[in-house]
CSV table of C-alpha atoms and ligand atoms in Angstrom, one decimal:
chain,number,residue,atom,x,y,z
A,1,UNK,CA,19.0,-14.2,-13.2
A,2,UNK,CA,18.8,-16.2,-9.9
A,3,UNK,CA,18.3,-13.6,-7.6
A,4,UNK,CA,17.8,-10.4,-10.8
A,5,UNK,CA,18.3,-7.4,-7.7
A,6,UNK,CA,21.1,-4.2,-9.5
A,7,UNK,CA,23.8,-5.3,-7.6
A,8,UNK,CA,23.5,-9.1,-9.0
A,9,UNK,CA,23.1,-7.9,-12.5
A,10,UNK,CA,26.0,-5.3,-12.0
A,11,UNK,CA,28.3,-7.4,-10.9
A,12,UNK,CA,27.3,-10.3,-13.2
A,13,UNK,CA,27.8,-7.8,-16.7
A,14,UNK,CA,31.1,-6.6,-14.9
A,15,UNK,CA,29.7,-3.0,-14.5
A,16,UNK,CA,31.9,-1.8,-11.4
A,17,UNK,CA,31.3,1.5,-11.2
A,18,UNK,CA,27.4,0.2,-10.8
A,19,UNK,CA,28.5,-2.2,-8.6
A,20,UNK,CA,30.2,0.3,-5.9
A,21,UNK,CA,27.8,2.9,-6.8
A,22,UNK,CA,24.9,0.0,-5.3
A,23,UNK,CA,27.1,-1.2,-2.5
A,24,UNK,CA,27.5,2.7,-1.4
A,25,UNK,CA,23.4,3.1,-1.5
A,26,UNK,CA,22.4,-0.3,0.0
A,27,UNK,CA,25.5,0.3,3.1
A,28,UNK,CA,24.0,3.8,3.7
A,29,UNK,CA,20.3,2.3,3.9
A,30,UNK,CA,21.7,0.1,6.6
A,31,UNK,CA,21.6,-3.5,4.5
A,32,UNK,CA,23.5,-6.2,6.2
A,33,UNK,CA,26.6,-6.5,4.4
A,34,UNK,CA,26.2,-10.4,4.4
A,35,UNK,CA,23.2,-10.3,2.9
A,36,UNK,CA,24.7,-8.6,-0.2
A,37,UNK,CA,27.8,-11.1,-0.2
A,38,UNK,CA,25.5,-13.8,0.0
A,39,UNK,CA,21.8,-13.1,-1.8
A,40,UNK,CA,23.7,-11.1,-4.7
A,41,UNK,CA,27.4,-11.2,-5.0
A,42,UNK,CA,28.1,-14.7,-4.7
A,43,UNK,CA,24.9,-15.3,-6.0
A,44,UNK,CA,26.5,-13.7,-9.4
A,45,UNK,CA,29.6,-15.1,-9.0
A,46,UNK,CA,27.9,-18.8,-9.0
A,47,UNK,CA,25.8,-17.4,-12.4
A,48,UNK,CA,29.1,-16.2,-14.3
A,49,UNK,CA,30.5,-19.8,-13.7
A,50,UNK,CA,27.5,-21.5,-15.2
A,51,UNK,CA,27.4,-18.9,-18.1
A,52,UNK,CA,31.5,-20.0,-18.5
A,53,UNK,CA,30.6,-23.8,-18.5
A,54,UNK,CA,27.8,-23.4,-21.2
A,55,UNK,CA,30.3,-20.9,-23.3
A,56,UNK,CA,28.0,-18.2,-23.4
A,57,UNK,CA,31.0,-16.5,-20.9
A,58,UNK,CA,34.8,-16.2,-21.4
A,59,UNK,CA,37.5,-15.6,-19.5
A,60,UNK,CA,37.4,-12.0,-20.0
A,61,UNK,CA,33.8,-12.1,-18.6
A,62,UNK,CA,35.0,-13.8,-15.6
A,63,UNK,CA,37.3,-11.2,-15.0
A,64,UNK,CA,35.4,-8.0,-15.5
A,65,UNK,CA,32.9,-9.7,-12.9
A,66,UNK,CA,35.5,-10.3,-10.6
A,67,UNK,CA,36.8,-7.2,-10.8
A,68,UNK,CA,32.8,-5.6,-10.5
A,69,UNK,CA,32.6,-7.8,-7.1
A,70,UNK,CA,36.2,-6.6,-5.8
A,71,UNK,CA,35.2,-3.0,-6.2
A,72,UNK,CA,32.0,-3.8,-4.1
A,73,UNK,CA,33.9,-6.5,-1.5
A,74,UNK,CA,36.2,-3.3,-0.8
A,75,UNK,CA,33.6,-1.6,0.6
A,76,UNK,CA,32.4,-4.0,2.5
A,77,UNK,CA,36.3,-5.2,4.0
A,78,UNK,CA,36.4,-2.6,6.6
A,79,UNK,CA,32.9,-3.2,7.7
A,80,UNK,CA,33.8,-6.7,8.8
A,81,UNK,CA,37.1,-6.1,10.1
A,82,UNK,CA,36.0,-4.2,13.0
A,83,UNK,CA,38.1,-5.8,15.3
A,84,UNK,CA,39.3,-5.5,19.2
A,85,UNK,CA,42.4,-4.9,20.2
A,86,UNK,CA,44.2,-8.5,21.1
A,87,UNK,CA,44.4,-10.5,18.4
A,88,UNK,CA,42.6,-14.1,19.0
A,89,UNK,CA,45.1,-15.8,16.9
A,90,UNK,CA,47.1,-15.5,13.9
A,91,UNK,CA,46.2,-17.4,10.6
A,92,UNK,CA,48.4,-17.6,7.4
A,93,UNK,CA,46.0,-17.6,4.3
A,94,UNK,CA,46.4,-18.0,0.2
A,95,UNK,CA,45.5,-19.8,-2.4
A,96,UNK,CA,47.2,-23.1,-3.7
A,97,UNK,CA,50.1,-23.4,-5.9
A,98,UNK,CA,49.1,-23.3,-9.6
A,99,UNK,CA,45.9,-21.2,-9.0
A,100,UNK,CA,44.4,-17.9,-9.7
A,101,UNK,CA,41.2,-17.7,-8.0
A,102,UNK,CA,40.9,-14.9,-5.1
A,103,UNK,CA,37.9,-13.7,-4.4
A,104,UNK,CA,37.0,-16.5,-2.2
A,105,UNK,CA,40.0,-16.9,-0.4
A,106,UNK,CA,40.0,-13.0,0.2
A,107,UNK,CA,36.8,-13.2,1.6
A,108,UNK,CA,37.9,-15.4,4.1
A,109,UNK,CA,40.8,-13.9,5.3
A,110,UNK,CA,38.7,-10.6,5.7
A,111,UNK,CA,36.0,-12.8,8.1
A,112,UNK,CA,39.1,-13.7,9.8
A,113,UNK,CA,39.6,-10.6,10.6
A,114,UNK,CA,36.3,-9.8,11.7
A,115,UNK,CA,36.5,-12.5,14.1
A,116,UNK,CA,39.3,-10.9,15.7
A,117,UNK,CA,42.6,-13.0,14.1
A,118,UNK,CA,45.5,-11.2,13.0
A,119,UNK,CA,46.0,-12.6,8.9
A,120,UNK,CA,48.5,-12.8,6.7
A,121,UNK,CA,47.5,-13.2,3.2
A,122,UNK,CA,50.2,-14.5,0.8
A,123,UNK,CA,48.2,-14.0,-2.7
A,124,UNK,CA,47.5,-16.4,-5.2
A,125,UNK,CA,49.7,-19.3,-6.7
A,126,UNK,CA,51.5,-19.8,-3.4
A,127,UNK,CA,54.0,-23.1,-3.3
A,128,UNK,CA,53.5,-25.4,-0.3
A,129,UNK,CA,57.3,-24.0,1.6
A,130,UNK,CA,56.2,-20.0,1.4
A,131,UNK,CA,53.1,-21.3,3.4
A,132,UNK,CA,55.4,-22.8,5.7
A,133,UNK,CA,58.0,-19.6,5.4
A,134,UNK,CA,55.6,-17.8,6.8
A,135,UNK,CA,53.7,-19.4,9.1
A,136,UNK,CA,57.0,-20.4,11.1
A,137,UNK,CA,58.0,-16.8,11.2
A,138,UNK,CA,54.8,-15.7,12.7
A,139,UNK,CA,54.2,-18.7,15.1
A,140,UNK,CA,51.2,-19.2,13.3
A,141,UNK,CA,48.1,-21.2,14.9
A,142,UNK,CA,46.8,-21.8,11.4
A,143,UNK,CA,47.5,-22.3,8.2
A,144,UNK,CA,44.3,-21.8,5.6
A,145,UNK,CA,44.7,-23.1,2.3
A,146,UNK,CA,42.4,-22.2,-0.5
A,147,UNK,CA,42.0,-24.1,-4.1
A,148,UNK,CA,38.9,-23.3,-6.9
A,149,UNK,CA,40.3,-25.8,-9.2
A,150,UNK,CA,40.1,-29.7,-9.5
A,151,UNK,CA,43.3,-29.3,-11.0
A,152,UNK,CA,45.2,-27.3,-8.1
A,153,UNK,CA,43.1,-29.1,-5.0
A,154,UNK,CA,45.9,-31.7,-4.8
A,155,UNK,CA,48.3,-29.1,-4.2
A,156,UNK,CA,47.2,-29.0,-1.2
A,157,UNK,CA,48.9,-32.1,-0.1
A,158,UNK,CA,51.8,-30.9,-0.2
A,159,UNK,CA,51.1,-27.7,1.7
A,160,UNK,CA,50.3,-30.4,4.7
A,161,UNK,CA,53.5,-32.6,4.1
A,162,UNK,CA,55.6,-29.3,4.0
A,163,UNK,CA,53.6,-28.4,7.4
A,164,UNK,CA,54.0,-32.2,8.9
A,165,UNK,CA,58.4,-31.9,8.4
A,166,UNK,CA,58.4,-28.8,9.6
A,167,UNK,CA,59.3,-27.3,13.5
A,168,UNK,CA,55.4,-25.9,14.0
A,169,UNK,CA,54.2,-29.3,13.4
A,170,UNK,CA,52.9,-30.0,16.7
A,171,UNK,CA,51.7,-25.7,17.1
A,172,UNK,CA,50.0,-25.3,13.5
A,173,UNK,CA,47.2,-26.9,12.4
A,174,UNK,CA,45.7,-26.6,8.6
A,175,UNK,CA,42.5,-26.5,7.2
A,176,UNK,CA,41.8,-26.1,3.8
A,177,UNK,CA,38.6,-25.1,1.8
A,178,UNK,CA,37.4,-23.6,-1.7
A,179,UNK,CA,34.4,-25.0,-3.9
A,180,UNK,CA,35.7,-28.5,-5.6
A,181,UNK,CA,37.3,-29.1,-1.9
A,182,UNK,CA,35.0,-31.7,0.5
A,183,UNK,CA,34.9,-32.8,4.4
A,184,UNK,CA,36.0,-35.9,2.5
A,185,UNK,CA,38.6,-34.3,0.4
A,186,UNK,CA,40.3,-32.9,3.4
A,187,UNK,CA,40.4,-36.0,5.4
A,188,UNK,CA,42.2,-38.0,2.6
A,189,UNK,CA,44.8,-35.1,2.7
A,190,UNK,CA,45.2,-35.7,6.4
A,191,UNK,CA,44.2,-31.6,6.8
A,192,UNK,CA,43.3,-30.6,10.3
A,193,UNK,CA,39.7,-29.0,9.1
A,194,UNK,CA,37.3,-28.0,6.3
A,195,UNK,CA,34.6,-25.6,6.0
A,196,UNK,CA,32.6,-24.6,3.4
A,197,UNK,CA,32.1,-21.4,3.2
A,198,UNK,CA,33.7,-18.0,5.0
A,199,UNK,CA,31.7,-17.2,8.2
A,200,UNK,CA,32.1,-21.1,8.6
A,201,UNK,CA,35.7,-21.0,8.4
A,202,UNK,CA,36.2,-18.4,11.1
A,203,UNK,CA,33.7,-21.0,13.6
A,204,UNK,CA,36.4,-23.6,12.5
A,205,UNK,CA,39.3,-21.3,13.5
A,206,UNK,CA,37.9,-20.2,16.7
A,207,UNK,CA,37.7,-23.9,17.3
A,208,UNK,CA,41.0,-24.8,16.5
A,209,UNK,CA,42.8,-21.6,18.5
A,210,UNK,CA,40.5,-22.0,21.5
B,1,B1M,CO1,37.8,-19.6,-12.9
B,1,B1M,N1,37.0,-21.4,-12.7
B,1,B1M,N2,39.1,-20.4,-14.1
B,1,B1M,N3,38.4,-17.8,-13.1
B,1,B1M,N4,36.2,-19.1,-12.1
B,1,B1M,C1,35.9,-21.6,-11.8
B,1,B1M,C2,36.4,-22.0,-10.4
B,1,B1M,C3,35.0,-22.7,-12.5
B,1,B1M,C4,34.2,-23.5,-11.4
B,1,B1M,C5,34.1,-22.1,-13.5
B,1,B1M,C6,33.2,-23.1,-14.2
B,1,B1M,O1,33.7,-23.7,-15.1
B,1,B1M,N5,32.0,-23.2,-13.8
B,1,B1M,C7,36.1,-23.5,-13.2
B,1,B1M,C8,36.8,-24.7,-12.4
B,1,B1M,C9,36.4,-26.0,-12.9
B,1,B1M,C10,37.0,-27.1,-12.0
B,1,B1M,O2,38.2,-27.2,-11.8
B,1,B1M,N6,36.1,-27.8,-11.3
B,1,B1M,C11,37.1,-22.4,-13.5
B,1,B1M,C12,38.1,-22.5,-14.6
B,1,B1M,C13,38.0,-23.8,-15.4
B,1,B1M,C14,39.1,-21.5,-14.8
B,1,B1M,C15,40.2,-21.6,-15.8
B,1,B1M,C16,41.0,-22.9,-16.0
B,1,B1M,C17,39.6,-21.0,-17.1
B,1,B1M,C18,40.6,-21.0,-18.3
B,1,B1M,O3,41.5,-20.3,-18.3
B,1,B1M,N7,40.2,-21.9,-19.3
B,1,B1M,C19,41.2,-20.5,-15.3
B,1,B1M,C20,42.3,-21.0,-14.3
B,1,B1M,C21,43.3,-20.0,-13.9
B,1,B1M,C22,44.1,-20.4,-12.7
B,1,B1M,O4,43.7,-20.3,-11.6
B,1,B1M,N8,45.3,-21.0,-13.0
B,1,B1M,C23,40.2,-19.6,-14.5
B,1,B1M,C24,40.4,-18.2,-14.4
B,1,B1M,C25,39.5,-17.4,-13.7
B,1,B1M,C26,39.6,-15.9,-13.7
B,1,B1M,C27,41.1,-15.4,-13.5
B,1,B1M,C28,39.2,-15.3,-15.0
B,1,B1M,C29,38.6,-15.5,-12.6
B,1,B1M,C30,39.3,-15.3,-11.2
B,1,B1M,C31,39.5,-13.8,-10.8
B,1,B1M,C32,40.0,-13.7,-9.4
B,1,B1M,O5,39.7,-14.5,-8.5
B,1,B1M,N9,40.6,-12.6,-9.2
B,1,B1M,C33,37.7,-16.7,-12.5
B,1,B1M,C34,36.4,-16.7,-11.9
B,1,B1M,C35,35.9,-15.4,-11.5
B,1,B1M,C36,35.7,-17.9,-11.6
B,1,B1M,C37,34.3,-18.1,-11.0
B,1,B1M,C38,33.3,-17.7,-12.1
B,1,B1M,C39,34.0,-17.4,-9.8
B,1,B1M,C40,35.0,-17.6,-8.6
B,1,B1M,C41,34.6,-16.8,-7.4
B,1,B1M,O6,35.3,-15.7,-7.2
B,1,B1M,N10,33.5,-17.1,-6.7
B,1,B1M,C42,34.3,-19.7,-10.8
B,1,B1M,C43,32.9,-20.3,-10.8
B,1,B1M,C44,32.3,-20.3,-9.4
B,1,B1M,O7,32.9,-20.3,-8.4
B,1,B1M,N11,31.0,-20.3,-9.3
B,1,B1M,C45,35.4,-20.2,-11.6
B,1,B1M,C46,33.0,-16.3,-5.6
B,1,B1M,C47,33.8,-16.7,-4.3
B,1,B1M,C48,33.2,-15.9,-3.1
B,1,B1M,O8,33.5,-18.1,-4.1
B,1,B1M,O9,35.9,-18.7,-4.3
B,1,B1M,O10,34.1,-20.5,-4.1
B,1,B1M,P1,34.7,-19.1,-3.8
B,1,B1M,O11,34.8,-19.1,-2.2
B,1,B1M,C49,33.8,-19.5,-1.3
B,1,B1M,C50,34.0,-21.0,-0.8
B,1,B1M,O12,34.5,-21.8,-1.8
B,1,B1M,C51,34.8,-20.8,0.4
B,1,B1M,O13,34.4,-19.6,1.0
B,1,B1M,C52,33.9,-18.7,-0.1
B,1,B1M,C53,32.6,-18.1,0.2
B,1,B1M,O14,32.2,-18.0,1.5
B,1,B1M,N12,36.2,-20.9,0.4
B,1,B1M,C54,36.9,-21.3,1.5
B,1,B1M,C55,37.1,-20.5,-0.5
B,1,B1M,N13,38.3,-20.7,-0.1
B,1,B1M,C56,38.3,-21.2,1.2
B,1,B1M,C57,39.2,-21.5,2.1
B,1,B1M,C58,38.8,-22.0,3.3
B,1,B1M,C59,37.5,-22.1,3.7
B,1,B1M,C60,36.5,-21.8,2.7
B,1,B1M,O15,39.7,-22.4,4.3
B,1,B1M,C61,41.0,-22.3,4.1
C-alpha cells in the first residue's frame, strides 16, 4: 500500500486485534500518536475508499476497517485528551443528518478536547434542531458540523438556518468540515469557519472562542 508499515495493513484488512496489539507496541516505544493517525491510520482509511470506488472493497470491508481504526483511535483518545482544568470553551459536535460516517468527526471532537474544550458529541445522523437543542442548553460557543457525503453536505444548511432563528444566534458560531466539504462550500452556506482536517479545526476553534 501507500505507506505498507503493520498498523496500515492491519487496519486496512480490518484485523483489530492487530491493530490495538500495534498501537499498544508503537505507544510504549514512545511514537507520536499523530504520526500514527496521520502516516498509517488515515493513510488506510484514504486506501479502503479507493479500494470501495474501484469495487475491489464493499461495505463490509469499510466497516471491519473502521472498526480496526476505532479499536486503535481508543487507545490513542486519552492520550490527546490530557486536558487542564477550566475548560477553554464548549463545542457541540456530530455528524449531519442523513449520514453515517464517524471516525472523522470523532477524531475531532477528541482534538477538541485536547485543546482544552469541554465537547458534546451528539453521534451520527443528527437533524439540524438537536444541534440547536443542545447547543442552547449548554451556552455553547460552537457548533461543529461534520458530513463525508456529497449527498448529506447540504444538510448542513439547515443546521446554520436552524442556528441563525435561534436565541444563541449572536453567541454561537458554526463551522463545518469533513472530506467533500470546501473553504468555498462553507462560505456558500454562510458557515462561520472551515478547516480541513482535525488539529486544524481546534486552531479554528481557539480562534473563534478567543
Ligand atoms: Co463511506 N463513503 N459510505 N462508509 N466511507 C466514503 C466517505 C467515500 C468517499 C468512499 C469512496 O467512495 N471513496 C464515499 C462518499 C462519496 C461521496 O459522497 N463523495 C462513501 C460512500 C459512497 C458510502 C455509502 C453511500 C456506501 C453505500 O452504502 N453504498 C454509505 C453511506 C452511509 C451513510 O452515511 N448514510 C457509506 C458507509 C460507510 C460505512 C458505514 C461502511 C463506513 C463508516 C463507518 C464509521 O464511520 N463508523 C464507511 C467508511 C469507513 C468510509 C471511508 C472508507 C473512510 C471514512 C473515514 O473514516 N476516514 C470513506 C473514504 C475516505 O474517507 N477516504 C468513505 C478517516 C477519517 C479520519 O477521515 O472522516 O474524512 P474523515 O475526517 C477527516 C477530515 O475530513 C476532517 O478531519 C478528519 C481528519 O483529520 N473532518 C473535519 C471531518 N469532519 C470534520 C469536521 C470539522 C472539521 C474537520 O469541523 C466541524
Amino acid at each position: 500500500g501507500a505507506n505498507g508499515s503493520p498498523l496500515y495493513e492491519a487496519i486496512l484488512t480490518g484485523d483489530a486485534d492487530g491493530s490495538v496489539k500495534l498501537t499498544q507496541t508503537a505507544l510504549a516505544d514512545g511514537v507520536d500518536p499523530n504520526d500514527l493517525i496521520n502516516q498509517d491510520m488515515i493513510p488506510a482509511m484514504d486506501e479502503a475508499g479507493r479500494r470501495f470506488e474501484k469495487r475491489e472493497f464493499y461495505v463490509p470491508e469499510l466497516l471491519i476497517a473502521a472498526r480496526a481504526m476505532k479499536g486503535a483511535l481508543a487507545l490513542i483518545r486519552p492520550l490527546l485528551s490530557e486536558r487542564g482544568v477550566e475548560p477553554v470553551g464548549r463545542v457541540v459536535i456530530g455528524t449531519v443528518k442523513g449520514d453515517l460516517h464517524d471516525i472523522g468527526k470523532g477524531l475531532v471532537g477528541s482534538m477538541l478536547e485536547g485543546g482544552g474544550f469541554e465537547v458534546f458529541d451528539l453521534g451520527v445522523d443528527v437533524a439540524a434542531d438537536s444541534f440547536i437543542a443542545k447547543a442552547v442548553e449548554q451556552k455553547a460557543d460552537v457548533v461543529a458540523v461534520s458530513a463525508l457525503l456529497t449527498t448529506t453536505m447540504t444538510a448542513m444548511k439547515d443546521v446554520v438556518t436552524a442556528l441563525r432563528e435561534s436565541d444563541i444566534s449572536q453567541t454561537c458560531k458554526i463551522i463545518v468540515g469533513g472530506a467533500p466539504v470546501t473553504q468555498q462550500f462553507a462560505d456558500s452556506i454562510g458557515a462561520d469557519g472551515y478547516s480541513e482536517n482535525a488539529s486544524a479545526a481546534v486552531t479554528l476553534v481557539r480562534s473563534i472562542v478567543t
